[in-house]
């Protein structure tokens, strides 16, 4: 085979052109003291801890949850017994949208893409035998974050554990849900109020709760570019910070507990540059714009998960290889926590075998590869430093563009941002089709005999009995609880929603009375109404 | 000849609409008139919009695993509302094993994850012309 000797043009997803060689001349405007610093210190370009993985390797936190709370409890324990050290809980769609399992709109969706939670009783079952002060738990829940976090606080209470001992991360990033992923319920303003109520309450009463996990991840999965992912993440962080400052909370009282959830699929060095530039920009923003004094308020603490859209339905076992590169990328990017998609991602929720392989991938990366031996091993590379600077410029451009749309919140309300992301997704798809973005097994090296298509893939199959069991349990709960206590707790919640006060206390009271999620969400809907989506693409 | 009119719809609770929007843009670029419903539409609402907008094809995008139930309800609803001639296509996270039962339930075409855009456009064009399901799939 003859090779084309002409050098390929390379332009990264973010629009940054890449030259074949980099050298000292590319770092003319680079000031190591200003731009790099030392690890664990402002501006945190090289990572937020001085020794990073030498002192402690990243937390391994696979996204898990399916079927009934009892089934999920079993999978939580299975993964923890194989060395996973924290939980990342997946909820089914009815739960994410505040619908009980017997709601007609929940038909066919109960327990499908996460576990079903109808009341405190389900959370008690999900965490049975898992002490709330022994494991940190993140909840992928947004419009229902205040209610689910309240349920967990009561679970801890019943386990006899004080709230200042528990570490949780409710995702609670509703802005991202309006742009991508779609689990919004209430209009934008009351949705933001719920985010702030939870964050404010936790800052005062449960100080180790990380009340908002700002997710560029989902917007990237919906189609935005690498630089846009970071820009949107920073724009959302600014929006939430402003929201909490308006509540009168001092920035250093809540900012140390803000965290991020980002993806890392794509080109390794582009992703690494994204995180290095993002950490530096976030530190500067928190210090210079918001006046933070505590260095912890300036730390971009991140869960980095390889995005599922990096994976292909064709030749699914290739995804195991892709997963290993994602783990490497996340480690080189300085992740505090890591989660990986499983090789069966494009088909359904993961089988236990697929989930174990993903966990083992992270463990091999951490313990065998040597990537954890030294901090920011790519620091000082001509290419990586030049790219980090170029990426910083791109992110700032994207942030300026968000301002031209009226700022992040306005751009979400008008649907302008959603349209922007949809356009990028389409552009990306066309690049895959043209082969400009290579995908082995899809547009390159496609097996002609069909041998690459796995016929014997062991896939998770949803059990239709799950919904029946969940509905029967809910019916029993409704019969056995004190109906009058529930009704009056829901009345108080409705009244509180009409006023300006923090909603967490009335939510906690309704949770303790075993009000259902659907009843609590419904009480809030009576007052807040529902979001009307600006449909643009 | 009028251009093919398509309703791209997201039934059920799943909020992932990247695929739906990408397909909608591709069909529009191929010269079709495309309406997108937005998220979380009930089968009844989709049927009503399809009839009101006089579309030729409804494309359902479902990633939650609830495709069997949702597809069947849209097909049944269209029949009941006098929209028999509207053809239904289903795309999303759909296991190969579920394709025959979706076709059985009345879907005219199924696009599992990984179907290339040109293949989808081609089938939509054929759906617009053909009265015979066998031609389409």
XYZ file of C-alpha atoms in Angstrom:
674
model
C 0.000 0.000 0.000
C 1.340 3.404 -0.898
C 0.963 6.165 1.625
C 0.014 9.719 0.843
C 3.078 11.711 1.843
C 1.227 14.989 2.119
C 0.818 15.956 5.760
C -2.777 15.655 6.963
C -4.521 18.816 8.153
C -5.567 18.449 11.767
C -8.209 20.633 13.371
C -9.482 19.685 16.806
C -13.179 19.445 17.714
C -12.854 22.887 19.342
C -11.619 24.416 16.084
C -7.964 24.644 17.130
C -5.527 23.764 14.322
C -2.631 21.451 15.248
C 0.825 21.682 13.712
C 3.023 18.632 13.123
C 5.707 19.803 15.580
C 5.806 22.065 18.614
C 8.849 23.653 20.227
C 10.017 26.408 22.563
C 8.911 29.095 20.089
C 5.297 28.078 20.735
C 5.607 29.127 24.338
C 6.701 32.727 23.754
C 3.826 34.172 25.772
C 3.866 31.363 28.333
C 4.782 32.397 31.862
C 5.302 29.328 34.074
C 4.789 31.258 37.303
C 1.541 32.836 36.121
C 0.101 30.103 33.883
C 1.350 26.922 35.495
C 2.242 27.385 39.139
C 2.730 24.281 41.244
C 0.222 21.490 41.763
C -2.196 22.120 44.600
C -1.803 25.880 44.379
C -3.502 28.723 42.534
C -4.279 28.688 39.607
C -4.293 24.870 39.882
C -3.405 24.277 36.225
C -1.422 21.160 37.164
C -4.076 19.760 39.482
C -5.829 20.665 42.708
C -3.696 18.572 45.089
C 0.072 18.841 45.660
C 0.771 15.122 45.234
C -2.348 14.088 43.342
C -2.480 10.307 42.853
C 0.774 9.663 44.712
C -1.127 10.547 47.883
C -4.485 9.100 46.853
C -5.700 7.690 43.601
C -8.973 8.923 42.098
C -12.274 7.705 43.504
C -13.865 4.992 41.386
C -17.560 5.637 41.078
C -19.464 3.744 38.420
C -22.993 4.913 37.583
C -25.337 2.220 38.924
C -29.003 1.677 39.533
C -31.810 -0.309 37.922
C -35.064 -2.059 38.710
C -36.243 -2.013 42.293
C -34.302 -0.447 45.170
C -33.587 -3.967 46.434
C -31.962 -4.980 43.116
C -29.900 -1.798 43.084
C -28.803 -2.457 46.649
C -27.476 -5.819 45.459
C -25.479 -4.248 42.596
C -24.100 -1.513 44.906
C -22.780 -4.194 47.241
C -21.439 -6.315 44.356
C -19.339 -3.410 43.020
C -18.156 -2.343 46.452
C -17.043 -5.885 47.174
C -14.908 -5.666 43.985
C -13.108 -2.525 45.088
C -15.381 0.315 44.012
C -15.149 2.921 46.731
C -18.115 5.232 46.180
C -21.601 5.095 44.681
C -23.143 6.985 41.803
C -26.853 6.280 41.808
C -28.985 6.099 38.662
C -32.726 6.746 39.009
C -35.394 5.714 36.546
C -37.117 8.398 34.455
C -40.372 8.551 36.445
C -38.317 9.203 39.592
C -36.236 11.841 37.827
C -39.421 13.570 36.710
C -41.353 13.374 39.969
C -43.839 10.694 38.914
C -44.865 7.759 41.086
C -44.464 4.268 39.652
C -48.245 3.926 39.230
C -48.604 7.187 37.307
C -49.989 6.449 33.817
C -47.097 8.416 32.272
C -44.650 6.055 33.976
C -45.973 3.009 32.099
C -43.132 1.076 30.501
C -40.419 3.179 32.174
C -40.396 1.956 35.784
C -36.968 0.674 36.818
C -35.681 0.851 33.231
C -32.721 3.232 33.199
C -32.207 3.466 36.934
C -33.865 2.473 40.161
C -37.431 3.421 40.992
C -37.956 5.555 44.097
C -41.469 6.363 45.239
C -40.902 7.217 48.885
C -38.512 7.166 51.802
C -39.219 3.442 52.126
C -37.430 2.854 48.794
C -34.369 4.851 49.816
C -34.232 2.910 53.086
C -34.219 -0.318 51.090
C -31.648 0.940 48.558
C -29.179 1.794 51.335
C -29.972 -1.113 53.625
C -26.706 -2.323 55.125
C -24.756 0.627 53.664
C -23.904 3.052 56.478
C -24.413 6.654 55.399
C -21.173 7.785 57.046
C -19.046 5.066 55.428
C -19.507 5.719 51.738
C -19.865 8.868 49.667
C -22.878 8.743 47.397
C -23.696 10.818 44.360
C -27.211 11.000 42.983
C -27.810 11.685 39.315
C -30.957 13.632 40.050
C -31.827 17.216 39.164
C -35.381 18.566 39.243
C -36.048 16.139 42.131
C -32.670 16.742 43.839
C -34.062 18.528 46.893
C -36.546 15.714 47.545
C -34.109 12.839 46.972
C -31.409 14.491 49.086
C -34.023 15.030 51.820
C -34.884 11.314 51.661
C -31.219 10.435 52.112
C -30.881 12.835 55.063
C -33.779 11.007 56.720
C -32.202 7.619 55.921
C -29.069 8.833 57.747
C -31.210 10.119 60.602
C -32.824 6.678 60.944
C -29.393 5.034 60.869
C -28.495 7.299 63.805
C -25.907 9.241 61.790
C -25.542 13.006 62.128
C -25.969 15.073 58.984
C -22.538 16.635 59.303
C -21.068 13.133 58.849
C -22.576 12.356 55.493
C -20.948 13.027 52.133
C -23.253 13.151 49.138
C -23.308 14.823 45.745
C -26.824 15.391 44.466
C -26.302 16.487 40.855
C -28.810 19.348 41.234
C -27.704 21.043 38.000
C -31.005 22.036 36.448
C -29.582 24.512 33.916
C -27.822 21.650 32.188
C -31.079 19.666 32.128
C -32.787 22.464 30.208
C -30.000 22.370 27.598
C -29.465 18.606 27.499
C -30.882 15.413 29.009
C -34.302 16.952 29.589
C -35.336 15.957 33.109
C -36.793 19.356 33.830
C -40.208 19.733 35.435
C -40.755 23.288 36.692
C -40.101 26.551 34.838
C -36.570 27.958 34.963
C -36.967 30.377 37.891
C -38.624 28.052 40.447
C -36.223 25.316 39.309
C -33.314 27.580 40.203
C -34.947 28.356 43.515
C -34.989 24.640 44.377
C -31.290 24.334 43.464
C -30.490 27.250 45.754
C -32.748 26.030 48.583
C -30.888 22.725 48.659
C -27.454 24.351 48.442
C -28.242 26.919 51.110
C -29.732 24.336 53.473
C -26.742 22.026 53.096
C -24.216 24.831 53.575
C -25.855 25.446 56.963
C -26.972 21.992 58.102
C -25.100 19.290 56.176
C -21.764 20.921 55.391
C -20.112 17.914 53.717
C -22.797 17.634 51.064
C -21.592 18.822 47.657
C -24.835 20.514 46.709
C -24.326 21.097 42.979
C -22.344 18.998 40.540
C -22.052 21.230 37.505
C -22.319 19.053 34.435
C -20.674 20.035 31.216
C -20.790 16.287 30.585
C -24.403 16.083 29.500
C -24.184 19.120 27.229
C -21.196 17.569 25.487
C -23.096 14.319 25.124
C -25.865 16.349 23.492
C -23.416 17.593 20.894
C -21.393 20.663 21.911
C -17.657 20.947 21.238
C -14.884 20.290 23.741
C -14.262 24.010 24.341
C -17.994 24.722 24.602
C -18.322 22.004 27.252
C -15.843 23.814 29.486
C -17.225 27.256 28.647
C -20.788 26.199 29.453
C -19.618 24.539 32.677
C -17.899 27.741 33.778
C -20.919 29.835 32.747
C -23.219 27.614 34.816
C -20.829 27.767 37.784
C -20.985 31.564 37.574
C -24.800 31.504 37.367
C -25.120 29.275 40.465
C -22.539 31.330 42.352
C -24.479 34.516 41.630
C -27.690 32.806 42.733
C -26.213 31.814 46.090
C -24.532 35.185 46.609
C -27.967 36.769 46.151
C -29.148 34.571 49.034
C -26.599 36.316 51.196
C -24.255 33.339 51.508
C -20.575 34.343 51.553
C -18.758 32.773 48.616
C -16.333 30.833 50.805
C -19.270 29.233 52.636
C -20.452 27.300 49.593
C -17.856 27.417 46.804
C -15.532 24.806 48.382
C -18.379 22.303 47.948
C -19.200 23.041 44.300
C -17.991 20.261 42.036
C -17.980 19.393 38.345
C -18.917 16.470 36.163
C -17.193 16.455 32.774
C -16.564 14.077 29.958
C -13.203 13.238 28.418
C -13.904 11.487 25.136
C -12.260 12.727 22.017
C -8.598 13.422 21.415
C -6.440 12.806 24.475
C -4.405 16.018 24.362
C -7.376 18.224 23.562
C -9.186 16.846 26.598
C -6.156 17.261 28.854
C -5.779 20.865 27.657
C -9.478 21.471 28.315
C -9.111 20.510 31.971
C -5.835 22.363 32.497
C -7.284 25.541 30.948
C -10.589 25.078 32.764
C -8.958 24.752 36.175
C -6.986 27.935 35.612
C -9.994 29.911 34.335
C -12.218 28.705 37.187
C -9.629 29.641 39.822
C -9.293 33.128 38.317
C -13.045 33.565 38.072
C -13.682 32.595 41.682
C -10.856 34.763 42.985
C -11.091 37.824 40.791
C -14.776 38.011 39.903
C -16.379 36.549 43.027
C -13.781 37.557 45.604
C -13.146 34.104 47.066
C -10.411 34.013 49.703
C -10.310 30.301 50.564
C -8.182 28.433 47.995
C -10.693 25.552 48.225
C -13.277 27.899 46.688
C -11.045 28.154 43.611
C -10.527 24.414 43.065
C -12.169 22.823 40.059
C -12.974 19.447 41.641
C -14.093 17.063 38.947
C -15.709 13.758 38.270
C -14.434 12.852 34.842
C -16.386 10.213 33.052
C -15.769 8.977 29.549
C -18.854 9.902 27.585
C -20.996 7.126 26.230
C -21.199 8.794 22.825
C -17.545 7.880 22.282
C -18.708 4.271 22.120
C -20.132 2.479 19.139
C -22.880 -0.033 18.660
C -20.748 -1.626 15.924
C -18.133 -4.080 17.206
C -19.043 -3.380 20.850
C -15.948 -5.094 22.272
C -13.872 -2.278 20.726
C -15.442 -0.123 23.415
C -13.394 -1.934 26.042
C -10.278 -0.566 24.310
C -11.830 2.887 23.997
C -12.665 2.767 27.718
C -9.027 2.177 28.584
C -8.005 5.284 26.647
C -10.748 7.269 28.366
C -9.422 6.175 31.759
C -5.926 7.255 30.705
C -7.257 10.604 29.482
C -9.158 11.205 32.713
C -6.050 10.372 34.762
C -3.846 12.676 32.665
C -6.542 15.348 33.047
C -6.339 15.256 36.840
C -9.706 13.685 37.748
C -10.704 13.449 41.421
C -13.336 10.869 40.602
C -13.665 8.621 37.594
C -16.570 6.766 36.017
C -16.506 4.951 32.697
C -19.228 3.872 30.336
C -19.448 0.139 29.792
C -18.882 -1.592 26.464
C -22.586 -2.383 26.154
C -23.468 1.320 26.610
C -24.982 1.712 23.155
C -27.399 -1.147 23.749
C -28.902 -0.883 27.190
C -28.031 -0.375 30.841
C -24.947 -2.394 31.766
C -24.737 -6.048 32.651
C -22.801 -6.781 35.845
C -19.967 -8.246 33.744
C -19.673 -5.069 31.654
C -19.675 -2.998 34.805
C -16.941 -5.099 36.371
C -14.763 -4.715 33.244
C -15.140 -0.915 33.467
C -14.160 -0.976 37.136
C -11.159 -3.211 36.380
C -10.145 -0.815 33.564
C -9.862 2.040 36.059
C -8.006 -0.178 38.541
C -5.494 -1.325 35.896
C -4.953 2.281 34.855
C -4.415 3.347 38.478
C -2.259 0.476 39.650
C -0.467 -1.023 36.633
C 0.084 1.724 34.068
C 2.248 4.135 36.060
C 0.098 7.090 35.056
C -0.518 7.762 38.760
C 3.173 7.897 39.670
C 3.737 11.602 39.208
C 1.621 14.744 39.084
C 0.538 16.189 35.715
C 3.067 14.133 33.752
C 2.346 16.078 30.552
C 3.116 19.461 32.167
C 5.873 21.312 30.330
C 5.304 19.542 27.044
C 5.587 22.132 24.282
C 2.420 20.796 22.695
C 0.341 20.482 25.852
C 1.226 23.910 27.196
C 0.641 25.600 23.824
C -2.635 23.723 23.416
C -3.722 24.639 26.950
C -3.190 28.303 26.069
C -5.050 27.954 22.773
C -7.862 26.159 24.593
C -8.076 28.934 27.153
C -8.573 31.392 24.285
C -11.315 29.251 22.723
C -13.143 28.856 26.035
C -13.068 32.612 26.574
C -14.465 33.116 23.051
C -17.325 30.722 23.793
C -18.021 32.460 27.113
C -18.190 35.795 25.302
C -20.628 34.239 22.818
C -22.900 33.109 25.672
C -22.956 36.740 26.807
C -24.143 37.818 23.351
C -27.069 35.415 23.815
C -28.015 37.307 26.967
C -26.072 35.176 29.442
C -26.511 31.500 30.219
C -29.900 31.623 31.940
C -31.463 33.783 29.226
C -29.939 31.638 26.479
C -31.552 28.600 28.110
C -34.948 30.280 28.396
C -34.956 31.309 24.736
C -33.669 27.951 23.537
C -30.743 29.634 21.754
C -28.205 27.456 23.521
C -30.180 24.286 22.798
C -30.205 25.227 19.107
C -26.469 25.862 19.198
C -25.807 22.428 20.690
C -28.117 20.702 18.190
C -26.286 22.356 15.290
C -22.935 21.144 16.638
C -24.309 17.615 17.043
C -25.359 17.631 13.388
C -21.978 18.981 12.263
C -20.256 16.231 14.253
C -22.442 13.568 12.668
C -21.585 14.834 9.203
C -17.886 14.650 10.044
C -18.292 11.045 11.136
C -20.163 10.312 7.906
C -17.475 11.921 5.758
C -14.751 10.087 7.663
C -13.213 13.349 8.868
C -13.733 12.010 12.382
C -12.454 8.444 12.270
C -14.374 5.679 14.025
C -12.821 2.261 13.735
C -15.405 -0.365 12.907
C -17.810 2.355 11.729
C -16.166 4.441 9.007
C -12.712 2.803 9.033
C -11.672 -0.830 9.009
C -15.223 -2.125 8.852
C -15.358 -5.899 8.988
C -16.906 -7.012 5.680
C -18.068 -10.410 6.792
C -20.087 -9.195 9.743
C -17.636 -10.938 12.085
C -17.259 -7.777 14.123
C -20.913 -7.671 15.029
C -21.299 -9.531 18.278
C -24.157 -11.970 18.211
C -23.412 -13.410 21.631
C -23.278 -10.188 23.630
C -24.652 -10.805 27.085
C -27.104 -7.927 27.565
C -29.169 -6.751 30.486
C -32.872 -7.381 29.932
C -35.405 -5.409 31.911
C -37.733 -7.571 33.965
C -41.387 -6.586 33.442
C -42.184 -7.805 36.973
C -40.193 -4.872 38.395
C -42.996 -2.401 37.714
C -45.620 -4.700 39.255
C -43.546 -5.185 42.398
C -42.921 -1.463 42.690
C -46.593 -0.581 42.247
C -47.683 -3.229 44.791
C -45.224 -1.812 47.297
C -46.522 1.702 46.683
C -50.127 0.599 47.179
C -49.186 -1.038 50.474
C -47.414 2.143 51.591
C -50.456 4.265 50.797
C -52.673 1.907 52.863
C -50.398 1.684 55.861
C -49.131 5.241 56.385
C -50.926 7.986 58.320
C -52.889 9.646 55.538
C -53.778 12.714 57.564
C -50.154 13.432 58.445
C -49.252 13.142 54.754
C -52.037 15.489 53.677
C -51.109 18.162 56.177
C -47.384 17.891 55.332
C -48.244 18.355 51.660
C -50.415 21.372 52.485
C -47.531 22.932 54.372
C -45.202 22.256 51.435
C -47.655 23.914 49.042
C -47.960 26.931 51.348
C -44.216 27.224 51.733
C -43.762 27.107 47.955
C -46.067 30.134 47.659
C -43.837 32.073 50.065
C -40.182 32.992 49.804
C -38.744 30.645 52.479
C -36.411 27.683 52.055
C -38.344 24.557 51.069
C -36.060 21.949 52.596
C -37.750 21.797 56.043
C -41.261 21.253 54.652
C -39.853 18.700 52.189
C -38.114 16.846 55.033
C -41.354 16.813 56.983
C -43.280 15.339 54.046
C -40.533 12.754 53.498
C -40.702 11.662 57.144
C -44.477 11.225 56.804
C -43.810 8.907 53.810
C -45.412 11.240 51.294
C -44.599 9.885 47.848
C -42.248 11.572 45.429
C -45.158 12.134 43.045
C -47.218 13.778 45.783
C -44.405 16.122 46.818
C -43.471 16.974 43.235
C -47.176 17.478 42.496
C -47.612 19.883 45.417
C -44.768 21.989 44.020
C -46.219 21.741 40.508
C -49.523 23.139 41.830
C -47.650 26.307 42.737
C -44.839 26.483 40.193
C -46.503 25.077 37.078
C -44.500 23.258 34.393
C -41.700 24.293 32.069
C -42.683 24.993 28.508
C -39.823 23.973 26.285
C -38.696 26.418 23.599
C -38.511 23.939 20.708
C -35.641 24.972 18.437
C -33.201 22.945 16.427
C -45.287 17.081 -5.876
C -45.328 18.498 -2.373
C -42.353 17.729 -0.171
C -42.669 14.915 2.317
C -44.019 16.133 5.663
C -42.470 14.537 8.730
C -43.167 14.793 12.432
C -40.141 13.887 14.557
C -41.426 13.038 18.014
C -40.098 12.144 21.445
C -42.727 10.035 23.210
C -42.394 8.984 26.832
C -40.133 10.436 29.471
C -36.676 10.125 27.916
C -35.021 13.509 27.487
C -32.122 12.617 25.203
C -32.940 14.349 21.950
C -29.543 14.560 20.249
C -30.497 11.807 17.805
C -33.970 13.222 17.156
C -32.586 16.658 16.400
C -29.764 15.318 14.223
C -32.238 13.253 12.190
C -34.635 16.212 11.973
C -31.861 18.420 10.549
C -30.784 15.721 8.100
C -34.334 15.210 6.809
C -34.782 18.956 6.445
C -31.515 19.214 4.506
C -32.821 16.424 2.280
C -35.750 18.683 1.334
C -38.483 17.428 3.653
C -40.747 19.575 5.817
C -39.901 18.648 9.372
C -41.711 19.434 12.594
C -40.134 18.459 15.925
C -42.457 17.995 18.895
C -40.022 18.609 21.738
C -39.643 16.278 24.705
C -42.001 14.139 26.748
C -44.994 14.017 24.463
C -47.725 11.517 25.173
C -48.680 9.154 22.333
C -52.077 10.900 22.235
C -50.496 14.329 21.778
C -48.244 12.994 19.009
C -51.212 11.435 17.197
C -53.181 14.677 17.438
C -50.283 16.727 16.094
C -49.623 14.253 13.270
C -53.237 14.433 12.115
C -53.495 18.186 12.525
C -50.269 18.826 10.644
C -51.236 16.309 7.957
C -47.839 14.608 7.990
C -46.841 11.632 5.875
C -44.478 10.054 8.376
C -44.043 10.128 12.147
C -40.522 9.374 13.344
C -40.425 8.283 16.987
C -37.151 8.580 18.895
C -36.967 6.458 22.061
C -33.895 5.678 24.157
C -35.431 4.568 27.434
C -36.295 0.996 26.476
C -40.041 1.698 26.484
C -40.268 1.525 22.663
C -42.646 -1.440 22.371
C -45.410 0.142 24.423
C -44.991 3.674 23.039
C -44.844 2.610 19.396
C -47.898 0.429 19.725
C -49.884 3.284 21.297
C -48.975 5.736 18.550
C -49.883 3.239 15.802
C -53.170 2.385 17.497
C -53.921 6.061 18.137
C -53.339 6.977 14.492
C -55.733 4.274 13.344
C -58.392 5.455 15.765
C -57.954 9.073 14.697
C -58.314 8.299 11.009
C -54.601 8.733 10.364
C -54.146 5.259 8.873
C -52.101 6.572 5.979
C -49.496 8.114 8.329
C -46.501 5.818 8.521
C -44.568 5.334 11.733
C -40.803 4.862 11.933
C -39.000 4.160 15.215
C -35.390 4.916 16.116
C -33.189 4.822 19.200
C -31.720 2.286 21.583
C -33.544 -0.658 20.095
C -32.110 -4.161 20.374
C -32.079 -6.182 17.119
C -34.266 -8.757 18.836
C -37.072 -6.226 19.279
C -37.270 -5.203 15.611
C -39.679 -7.939 14.421
C -42.181 -7.213 17.188
C -42.099 -3.479 16.436
C -42.813 -4.194 12.767
C -45.555 -6.561 13.872
C -47.050 -3.788 16.009
C -47.355 -1.606 12.918
C -44.063 0.281 12.605
C -43.035 0.685 8.955
C -39.340 1.009 9.650
C -36.974 0.634 12.591
C -33.635 2.387 12.941
C -31.570 0.921 15.737
C -28.595 2.829 17.166
C -25.824 3.184 14.615
C -28.031 3.491 11.524
C -26.262 5.939 9.174
C -28.140 9.137 8.283
C -28.210 8.469 4.496
C -29.963 5.151 5.169
C -32.579 6.901 7.283
C -33.164 9.565 4.622
C -33.504 6.914 1.935
C -36.102 4.966 3.882
C -38.092 8.128 4.653
C -38.112 9.005 0.956
C -39.371 5.537 0.138
C -41.958 5.694 2.921
C -43.291 8.863 1.362
C -43.811 7.237 -2.016
C -44.815 3.748 -1.182
C -48.093 2.389 0.051
C -46.556 -0.990 0.592
C -44.670 -1.733 3.748
C -42.516 -4.407 2.150
C -41.076 -1.768 -0.187
C -40.117 0.464 2.646
C -38.095 -1.678 4.971
